[in-house]
Amino acid sequence: MVKLVANNLEMKFGERHIFSVDRLQLSQGQTIHLQGDNGCGKTTLMKLLAGLISPSRGVITTEGFDPLPWWRSNALLGKAVYLHQHPYLFDGSVEYNLSYPHPFCNMTKQQLSERTQTAIEMAELTHLKNQAASSLSGGEKQRLAIARAWIMQPKLLMLDEPTSNMDRFSQDLVLTMISDLQQLGTGMLISSHQSCVLTSLCNQSWVIENQHIMSSFTAENITDSTPINLQEPRYVIAN
Ligand SMILES: Nc1ncnc2c1ncn2[C@@H]1O[C@H](COP(=O)(O)OP(=O)(O)O)[C@@H](O)[C@H]1O
Ligand SMILES: [Mg+2]
């Protein structure tokens, strides 16, 4: 079971306090909706969990791999994926972006090629597959980035405002891919300041408000098969 655990976390930019929280855990089997107003710190929290920035105080560790603060180890490369709101794409075609061999993924050439073709179809990108990724619309770029994540099958996936540029058609396509990853046990953190088609999949929510992060289960989404660790505190309130 791959999990990221944050303890005694505080984030500041200069003197400005963004948020603090005693304990948070993102693990396989969870699907979490990260909510909060613009500027409350959703992207900052995801970047912290993704190891792209360091906290002002506290540690984030990974269980299942390495006791070190995980951003100092390579253990989660390819296993924990953060998708930026404005996806980073390679120069080159849509197909190139999907079929680029992921250095940290355990896949043969044949498997990668098969998954690429399936992803192109699932994301309805067939008619765009030879087009430069840089020329896609915002929603198409997000669809492409999510298709790439679907190919990688990460253990943990953080999606930053994934549907912000998407029409209903794109949202439904992405819902299929994300549901598929959820079935495979990928733990997901999905940020959006309001409900979207993906948040219907969530069984827990984290809300950032008044520089605190509060975590709660979404009771109606808990089923017998929902793999939630009920040992976890029902509410985690920042200090
Ligand atoms: N590198 C940075 N330096 C200074 N302030 C930052 C930096 N990154 C983000 N901020 C500030 O931190 C706050 C939280 O930002 P962000 O996490 O992007 O919010 P959200 O994603 O919830 O809209 C914002 O007020 C933003 O301006
Ligand atoms: Mg943001």
GROMACS .gro file of C-alpha atoms and ligand atoms in nm:
model
  267
    1MET     CA    1   0.000   0.000   0.000
    2VAL     CA    2   0.159   0.326  -0.111
    3LYS     CA    3   0.076   0.630   0.099
    4LEU     CA    4   0.196   0.980   0.164
    5VAL     CA    5   0.173   1.100   0.520
    6ALA     CA    6   0.215   1.463   0.624
    7ASN     CA    7   0.283   1.536   0.989
    8ASN     CA    8   0.285   1.870   1.166
    9LEU     CA    9   0.283   2.054   0.836
   10GLU     CA   10   0.298   2.430   0.800
   11MET     CA   11   0.335   2.630   0.481
   12LYS     CA   12   0.431   2.995   0.461
   13PHE     CA   13   0.543   3.217   0.176
   14GLY     CA   14   0.768   3.469   0.345
   15GLU     CA   15   0.578   3.587   0.650
   16ARG     CA   16   0.246   3.490   0.497
   17HIS     CA   17   0.089   3.185   0.659
   18ILE     CA   18  -0.093   2.975   0.399
   19PHE     CA   19  -0.204   2.675   0.606
   20SER     CA   20  -0.104   2.426   0.869
   21VAL     CA   21  -0.231   2.080   0.953
   22ASP     CA   22  -0.143   1.820   1.217
   23ARG     CA   23  -0.175   1.513   0.997
   24LEU     CA   24  -0.293   1.422   0.649
   25GLN     CA   25  -0.274   1.097   0.462
   26LEU     CA   26  -0.318   1.023   0.094
   27SER     CA   27  -0.317   0.653   0.018
   28GLN     CA   28  -0.417   0.402  -0.245
   29GLY     CA   29  -0.790   0.336  -0.238
   30GLN     CA   30  -0.883   0.691  -0.136
   31THR     CA   31  -1.048   0.939  -0.371
   32ILE     CA   32  -1.041   1.281  -0.212
   33HIS     CA   33  -1.199   1.608  -0.318
   34LEU     CA   34  -0.975   1.901  -0.223
   35GLN     CA   35  -1.189   2.211  -0.186
   36GLY     CA   36  -1.142   2.574  -0.100
   37ASP     CA   37  -1.162   2.924  -0.241
   38ASN     CA   38  -0.917   3.066  -0.492
   39GLY     CA   39  -0.584   3.133  -0.327
   40CYS     CA   40  -0.648   2.916  -0.017
   41GLY     CA   41  -0.356   2.684  -0.098
   42LYS     CA   42  -0.490   2.386  -0.295
   43THR     CA   43  -0.213   2.393  -0.555
   44THR     CA   44   0.045   2.455  -0.284
   45LEU     CA   45  -0.072   2.147  -0.091
   46MET     CA   46  -0.055   1.930  -0.402
   47LYS     CA   47   0.293   2.056  -0.486
   48LEU     CA   48   0.403   1.976  -0.131
   49LEU     CA   49   0.264   1.624  -0.153
   50ALA     CA   50   0.421   1.583  -0.496
   51GLY     CA   51   0.759   1.682  -0.356
   52LEU     CA   52   0.792   1.982  -0.587
   53ILE     CA   53   0.828   2.227  -0.298
   54SER     CA   54   0.928   2.185   0.065
   55PRO     CA   55   0.716   2.277   0.367
   56SER     CA   56   0.813   2.556   0.605
   57ARG     CA   57   0.772   2.305   0.888
   58GLY     CA   58   0.695   1.937   0.917
   59VAL     CA   59   0.763   1.632   0.707
   60ILE     CA   60   0.595   1.434   0.437
   61THR     CA   61   0.694   1.071   0.426
   62THR     CA   62   0.593   0.773   0.226
   63GLU     CA   63   0.490   0.446   0.377
   64GLY     CA   64   0.529   0.140   0.168
   65PHE     CA   65   0.864   0.251   0.031
   66ASP     CA   66   1.111   0.454   0.222
   67PRO     CA   67   1.123   0.608   0.569
   68LEU     CA   68   1.306   0.915   0.441
   69PRO     CA   69   1.119   1.230   0.358
   70TRP     CA   70   1.006   1.099   0.025
   71TRP     CA   71   1.123   1.383  -0.194
   72ARG     CA   72   1.480   1.280  -0.105
   73SER     CA   73   1.429   0.931  -0.239
   74ASN     CA   74   1.345   0.800  -0.584
   75ALA     CA   75   1.099   0.547  -0.450
   76LEU     CA   76   0.786   0.719  -0.575
   77LEU     CA   77   0.908   0.826  -0.919
   78GLY     CA   78   0.641   0.721  -1.165
   79LYS     CA   79   0.420   0.603  -0.876
   80ALA     CA   80   0.298   0.942  -0.754
   81VAL     CA   81   0.193   1.178  -1.032
   82TYR     CA   82   0.090   1.542  -1.007
   83LEU     CA   83  -0.104   1.691  -1.299
   84HIS     CA   84  -0.067   2.066  -1.315
   85GLN     CA   85  -0.374   2.272  -1.396
   86HIS     CA   86  -0.196   2.383  -1.715
   87PRO     CA   87  -0.038   2.053  -1.819
   88TYR     CA   88   0.326   2.032  -1.916
   89LEU     CA   89   0.342   1.860  -2.253
   90PHE     CA   90   0.633   1.756  -2.470
   91ASP     CA   91   0.703   1.928  -2.802
   92GLY     CA   92   0.565   1.688  -3.059
   93SER     CA   93   0.239   1.527  -3.156
   94VAL     CA   94  -0.042   1.403  -2.936
   95GLU     CA   95   0.061   1.045  -3.011
   96TYR     CA   96   0.425   1.120  -2.925
   97ASN     CA   97   0.318   1.261  -2.589
   98LEU     CA   98   0.130   0.942  -2.510
   99SER     CA   99   0.379   0.690  -2.645
  100TYR     CA  100   0.690   0.851  -2.493
  101PRO     CA  101   0.852   0.573  -2.292
  102HIS     CA  102   0.802   0.659  -1.926
  103PRO     CA  103   1.140   0.592  -1.765
  104PHE     CA  104   0.995   0.490  -1.430
  105CYS     CA  105   0.713   0.270  -1.559
  106ASN     CA  106   0.749  -0.100  -1.569
  107MET     CA  107   0.606  -0.160  -1.915
  108THR     CA  108   0.730  -0.340  -2.224
  109LYS     CA  109   0.730  -0.158  -2.560
  110GLN     CA  110   0.439  -0.376  -2.665
  111GLN     CA  111   0.234  -0.291  -2.354
  112LEU     CA  112   0.308   0.079  -2.394
  113SER     CA  113   0.201   0.070  -2.758
  114GLU     CA  114  -0.124  -0.111  -2.674
  115ARG     CA  115  -0.208   0.121  -2.385
  116THR     CA  116  -0.129   0.423  -2.603
  117GLN     CA  117  -0.378   0.314  -2.868
  118THR     CA  118  -0.645   0.244  -2.606
  119ALA     CA  119  -0.583   0.581  -2.439
  120ILE     CA  120  -0.611   0.767  -2.771
  121GLU     CA  121  -0.949   0.605  -2.825
  122MET     CA  122  -1.073   0.653  -2.467
  123ALA     CA  123  -0.979   1.021  -2.474
  124GLU     CA  124  -1.129   1.061  -2.825
  125LEU     CA  125  -0.800   1.199  -2.954
  126THR     CA  126  -0.778   0.982  -3.268
  127HIS     CA  127  -0.852   1.270  -3.506
  128LEU     CA  128  -0.587   1.482  -3.330
  129LYS     CA  129  -0.317   1.220  -3.286
  130ASN     CA  130  -0.076   1.372  -3.542
  131GLN     CA  131  -0.140   1.729  -3.433
  132ALA     CA  132   0.117   1.921  -3.227
  133ALA     CA  133   0.021   1.897  -2.861
  134SER     CA  134   0.101   2.268  -2.821
  135SER     CA  135  -0.181   2.355  -3.062
  136LEU     CA  136  -0.455   2.182  -2.861
  137SER     CA  137  -0.721   2.373  -2.673
  138GLY     CA  138  -0.700   2.394  -2.293
  139GLY     CA  139  -0.958   2.118  -2.244
  140GLU     CA  140  -0.791   1.893  -2.503
  141LYS     CA  141  -0.454   1.940  -2.331
  142GLN     CA  142  -0.605   1.833  -2.000
  143ARG     CA  143  -0.764   1.532  -2.168
  144LEU     CA  144  -0.425   1.441  -2.314
  145ALA     CA  145  -0.249   1.481  -1.978
  146ILE     CA  146  -0.506   1.259  -1.807
  147ALA     CA  147  -0.473   1.002  -2.086
  148ARG     CA  148  -0.098   0.999  -2.022
  149ALA     CA  149  -0.160   0.942  -1.651
  150TRP     CA  150  -0.402   0.661  -1.739
  151ILE     CA  151  -0.124   0.492  -1.939
  152MET     CA  152   0.120   0.521  -1.645
  153GLN     CA  153  -0.128   0.377  -1.391
  154PRO     CA  154   0.027   0.560  -1.095
  155LYS     CA  155  -0.036   0.446  -0.739
  156LEU     CA  156  -0.122   0.803  -0.638
  157LEU     CA  157  -0.256   1.073  -0.870
  158MET     CA  158  -0.305   1.441  -0.787
  159LEU     CA  159  -0.527   1.631  -1.030
  160ASP     CA  160  -0.519   2.009  -0.999
  161GLU     CA  161  -0.846   2.163  -1.123
  162PRO     CA  162  -0.867   1.894  -1.393
  163THR     CA  163  -1.202   1.995  -1.539
  164SER     CA  164  -1.163   2.373  -1.525
  165ASN     CA  165  -1.135   2.406  -1.905
  166MET     CA  166  -1.357   2.117  -2.000
  167ASP     CA  167  -1.699   2.102  -2.158
  168ARG     CA  168  -1.938   1.824  -2.062
  169PHE     CA  169  -1.818   1.594  -2.342
  170SER     CA  170  -1.456   1.612  -2.221
  171GLN     CA  171  -1.563   1.574  -1.859
  172ASP     CA  172  -1.746   1.250  -1.939
  173LEU     CA  173  -1.442   1.108  -2.121
  174VAL     CA  174  -1.217   1.194  -1.831
  175LEU     CA  175  -1.466   1.045  -1.585
  176THR     CA  176  -1.429   0.710  -1.763
  177MET     CA  177  -1.048   0.717  -1.737
  178ILE     CA  178  -1.045   0.832  -1.376
  179SER     CA  179  -1.307   0.573  -1.275
  180ASP     CA  180  -1.090   0.310  -1.438
  181LEU     CA  181  -0.787   0.416  -1.232
  182GLN     CA  182  -1.005   0.422  -0.920
  183GLN     CA  183  -1.106   0.060  -0.986
  184LEU     CA  184  -0.736  -0.026  -1.007
  185GLY     CA  185  -0.685   0.125  -0.662
  186THR     CA  186  -0.507   0.447  -0.758
  187GLY     CA  187  -0.535   0.693  -0.470
  188MET     CA  188  -0.653   1.030  -0.599
  189LEU     CA  189  -0.661   1.387  -0.479
  190ILE     CA  190  -0.880   1.603  -0.703
  191SER     CA  191  -0.888   1.975  -0.648
  192SER     CA  192  -1.172   2.196  -0.763
  193HIS     CA  193  -1.327   2.493  -0.593
  194GLN     CA  194  -1.672   2.360  -0.676
  195SER     CA  195  -1.829   2.021  -0.745
  196CYS     CA  196  -1.756   1.872  -1.085
  197VAL     CA  197  -1.825   1.544  -1.257
  198LEU     CA  198  -1.516   1.386  -1.095
  199THR     CA  199  -1.607   1.482  -0.742
  200SER     CA  200  -1.901   1.238  -0.758
  201LEU     CA  201  -1.633   0.966  -0.732
  202CYS     CA  202  -1.489   1.104  -0.408
  203ASN     CA  203  -1.532   0.929  -0.074
  204GLN     CA  204  -1.354   1.190   0.134
  205SER     CA  205  -1.301   1.563   0.123
  206TRP     CA  206  -1.033   1.799   0.244
  207VAL     CA  207  -1.139   2.160   0.283
  208ILE     CA  208  -0.891   2.446   0.321
  209GLU     CA  209  -1.052   2.732   0.509
  210ASN     CA  210  -0.911   3.003   0.735
  211GLN     CA  211  -0.565   2.853   0.689
  212HIS     CA  212  -0.679   2.520   0.830
  213ILE     CA  213  -0.726   2.191   0.648
  214MET     CA  214  -1.025   1.987   0.757
  215SER     CA  215  -1.077   1.633   0.640
  216SER     CA  216  -1.401   1.441   0.644
  217PHE     CA  217  -1.554   1.136   0.486
  218THR     CA  218  -1.842   1.180   0.249
  219ALA     CA  219  -2.075   0.937   0.422
  220GLU     CA  220  -2.310   0.878   0.130
  221ASN     CA  221  -2.019   0.766  -0.086
  222ILE     CA  222  -1.893   0.505   0.156
  223THR     CA  223  -1.993   0.156   0.054
  224ASP     CA  224  -1.887  -0.182   0.181
  225SER     CA  225  -1.635  -0.200  -0.100
  226THR     CA  226  -1.487   0.144  -0.044
  227PRO     CA  227  -1.135   0.074   0.077
  228ILE     CA  228  -1.105   0.346   0.338
  229ASN     CA  229  -0.888   0.308   0.641
  230LEU     CA  230  -1.146   0.375   0.911
  231GLN     CA  231  -0.870   0.376   1.170
  232GLU     CA  232  -0.795   0.725   1.047
  233PRO     CA  233  -0.939   1.010   1.252
  234ARG     CA  234  -1.272   1.116   1.114
  235TYR     CA  235  -1.174   1.479   1.129
  236VAL     CA  236  -0.827   1.619   1.111
  237ILE     CA  237  -0.821   1.981   1.210
  238ALA     CA  238  -0.519   2.203   1.189
  239ASN     CA  239  -0.377   2.350   1.506
  240LIG     N1  240   0.582   3.077  -0.489
  240LIG     C1  241   0.498   3.157  -0.424
  240LIG     N2  242   0.543   3.267  -0.360
  240LIG     C2  243   0.461   3.348  -0.292
  240LIG     N3  244   0.328   3.327  -0.279
  240LIG     C3  245   0.277   3.219  -0.341
  240LIG     C4  246   0.358   3.128  -0.416
  240LIG     N4  247   0.280   3.030  -0.466
  240LIG     C5  248   0.156   3.058  -0.423
  240LIG     N5  249   0.153   3.171  -0.350
  240LIG     C6  250   0.034   3.229  -0.285
  240LIG     O1  251  -0.019   3.133  -0.196
  240LIG     C7  252  -0.161   3.137  -0.198
  240LIG     C8  253  -0.213   2.998  -0.231
  240LIG     O2  254  -0.187   2.972  -0.367
  240LIG     P1  255  -0.242   2.844  -0.442
  240LIG     O3  256  -0.194   2.725  -0.369
  240LIG     O4  257  -0.203   2.855  -0.585
  240LIG     O5  258  -0.400   2.860  -0.423
  240LIG     P2  259  -0.522   2.780  -0.491
  240LIG     O6  260  -0.463   2.671  -0.573
  240LIG     O7  261  -0.606   2.730  -0.378
  240LIG     O8  262  -0.596   2.880  -0.574
  240LIG     C9  263  -0.200   3.243  -0.300
  240LIG     O9  264  -0.233   3.362  -0.234
  240LIG    C10  265  -0.076   3.259  -0.385
  240LIG    O10  266  -0.066   3.389  -0.435
  241MG      MG  267  -0.470   2.627  -0.776
   0.00000   0.00000   0.00000
